[in-house]
C-alpha positions as a printed Julia matrix, in Angstrom:
178×3 Matrix{Float64}:
 106.1    88.77  118.81
 104.88   86.72  121.57
 101.49   86.45  119.84
  98.03   88.23  120.95
  96.55   87.98  124.1
  92.95   89.26  125.07
  93.28   92.13  127.73
  89.55   92.9   129.0
  88.18   94.31  126.03
  91.5    94.99  123.99
  93.6    92.49  122.31
  97.6    93.47  122.77
 100.93   92.69  121.66
 104.42   93.7   121.21
 106.27   94.08  118.12
 110.21   94.35  118.57
 111.42   97.59  116.29
 112.17   94.8   113.01
 108.55   93.31  113.27
 106.87   96.86  113.21
 109.46   98.41  110.7
 108.88   95.04  108.36
 104.49   95.19  109.11
 104.49   98.96  108.17
 106.62   98.07  105.2
 104.76   95.59  103.68
 101.53   97.54  104.59
 102.55  100.72  102.97
 103.92   99.17   99.56
  99.71   97.26   99.56
  99.03  100.87  100.02
 100.68  102.77   97.72
  99.97  100.39   94.97
  96.19  101.28   95.43
  96.97  104.33   95.45
  98.86  104.69   91.61
  95.8   102.06   91.17
  93.12  105.46   91.81
  95.97  108.05   90.32
  95.65  105.98   87.01
  91.75  106.15   87.24
  90.51  107.88   84.38
  88.36  111.75   85.55
  84.75  111.3    84.96
  82.72  114.69   84.38
  79.46  112.83   85.52
  81.34  111.41   88.48
  82.14  115.31   89.44
  79.02  116.6    88.47
  77.17  114.24   90.78
  79.4   113.57   93.09
  79.29  109.81   92.26
  82.81  108.42   92.44
  83.39  105.5    89.43
  86.29  103.41   89.08
  87.62  101.6    86.14
  86.01   99.34   84.02
  89.14   96.95   83.69
  90.67   94.99   85.94
  94.71   95.8    86.65
  97.26   94.48   84.42
  99.76   93.87   87.63
  99.26   90.53   89.46
  99.35   91.76   92.14
  96.99   94.55   91.9
  94.26   91.79   90.33
  94.76   89.65   93.53
  93.62   92.1    95.57
  91.85   93.49   93.31
  89.6    90.71   91.4
  87.32   90.59   88.65
  83.37   90.92   90.09
  82.38   88.41   87.42
  84.69   85.94   85.53
  82.08   84.85   82.65
  80.64   88.74   81.84
  83.26   91.32   81.06
  80.7    93.46   80.18
  78.66   93.02   83.88
  82.48   92.49   85.17
  83.69   96.43   84.17
  80.12   97.87   85.3
  80.26   96.1    88.62
  83.76   97.19   88.8
  83.18  100.78   88.15
  80.74  101.2    90.58
  82.31   99.09   93.92
  86.11   99.42   93.17
  86.35  103.09   94.27
  84.81  101.39   97.79
  86.59   98.43   97.85
  90.22  100.98   97.93
  88.53  102.84   99.96
  88.28  100.15  102.93
  91.6    99.01  101.74
  92.95  101.99  102.35
  91.36  102.93  105.16
  92.43   99.09  107.05
  96.06  100.24  105.59
  95.72  103.41  108.07
  94.55  101.85  111.02
  97.79   99.54  111.32
  99.86  102.36  110.34
  98.34  104.48  112.93
  98.28  101.86  115.66
 101.81   99.78  115.25
 103.88  102.01  116.13
 107.25  102.9   113.56
 109.91  101.59  116.68
 108.17   98.8   117.91
 106.39   98.51  121.45
 103.16   97.31  123.22
 100.1    97.15  120.54
  96.6    97.68  122.33
  93.74   97.59  120.25
  89.91   97.24  120.19
  88.36   94.72  118.44
  87.03   97.19  115.7
  90.79   97.69  115.37
  91.94   94.27  115.17
  89.09   93.35  112.63
  90.98   96.29  110.2
  94.47   94.84  111.12
  93.35   91.27  109.99
  91.92   92.75  106.89
  95.03   94.44  106.7
  97.52   91.55  107.23
  95.16   89.82  104.71
  95.88   91.94  101.73
  99.75   91.69  102.94
  99.42   88.2   102.36
  97.53   88.17   99.59
  99.97   90.18   97.41
 103.25   88.26   98.78
 101.93   85.16   98.23
 100.92   86.59   94.68
 104.62   87.66   94.39
 105.88   84.07   95.78
 103.6    82.48   93.62
 102.47   80.24   96.73
 100.24   77.24   96.21
  98.94   74.83   98.71
 101.51   72.01   97.48
 104.62   74.63   97.7
 106.65   72.9   100.54
 107.27   75.41  103.87
 110.75   76.22  103.2
 112.26   76.32  100.26
 115.53   75.87   99.65
 118.87   78.39  101.15
 119.37   79.49   97.45
 115.95   80.28   96.03
 115.93   83.72   96.08
 111.7    83.45   97.27
 113.15   81.89  100.9
 113.93   84.85  102.64
 110.37   85.97  101.94
 108.16   82.71  102.33
 109.93   82.93  105.78
 108.03   86.68  105.57
 104.78   85.11  104.3
 104.71   81.96  107.68
 105.3    84.98  109.97
 101.68   87.51  108.5
 100.01   83.84  108.73
 101.48   82.73  112.41
 100.42   86.66  113.11
  97.28   86.81  111.77
  96.23   83.51  113.52
  97.15   84.31  116.3
  94.85   87.52  116.0
  92.43   85.57  115.47
  92.17   83.37  118.3
  93.16   86.34  120.28
  89.83   87.99  118.52
  87.67   84.74  119.42
  88.85   84.14  123.63
  86.32   86.61  124.56
């Protein structure tokens, strides 16, 4: 990938097969995690009658999901639970939608990608979700070095994290160059 470029009303890039596979795999993993969270939500009889979807009232116990679906209020757990029940289903649906957009527009074998500004915004959101998830697993902090020793098992994954950061930054710059 040489970075995103503005071409008229579109932003474009080309991904190698390896880059596309990596990106699709990571986005798919985040999507699967969110689907698993939704699947564990207990059925609510009132929601079935009214059509109003309610989510769980408790935060995810998995630290990656907890990063993707943070508390809605840190000081009042009752308020946070109520807000979570009301808003988490919509938040998960949005995250699932942007992940779907990436999977729909990123060719499995790599190649040229052409995105409208709306599609590019979806990519930015999905890239951010993947970076949050990977950063949580890697325990990325502001004072973490850019490179880890070769014997550190996180080293190759940190390279992927930095690549995703660059892809996201390149897309932001292309969008800003209208």
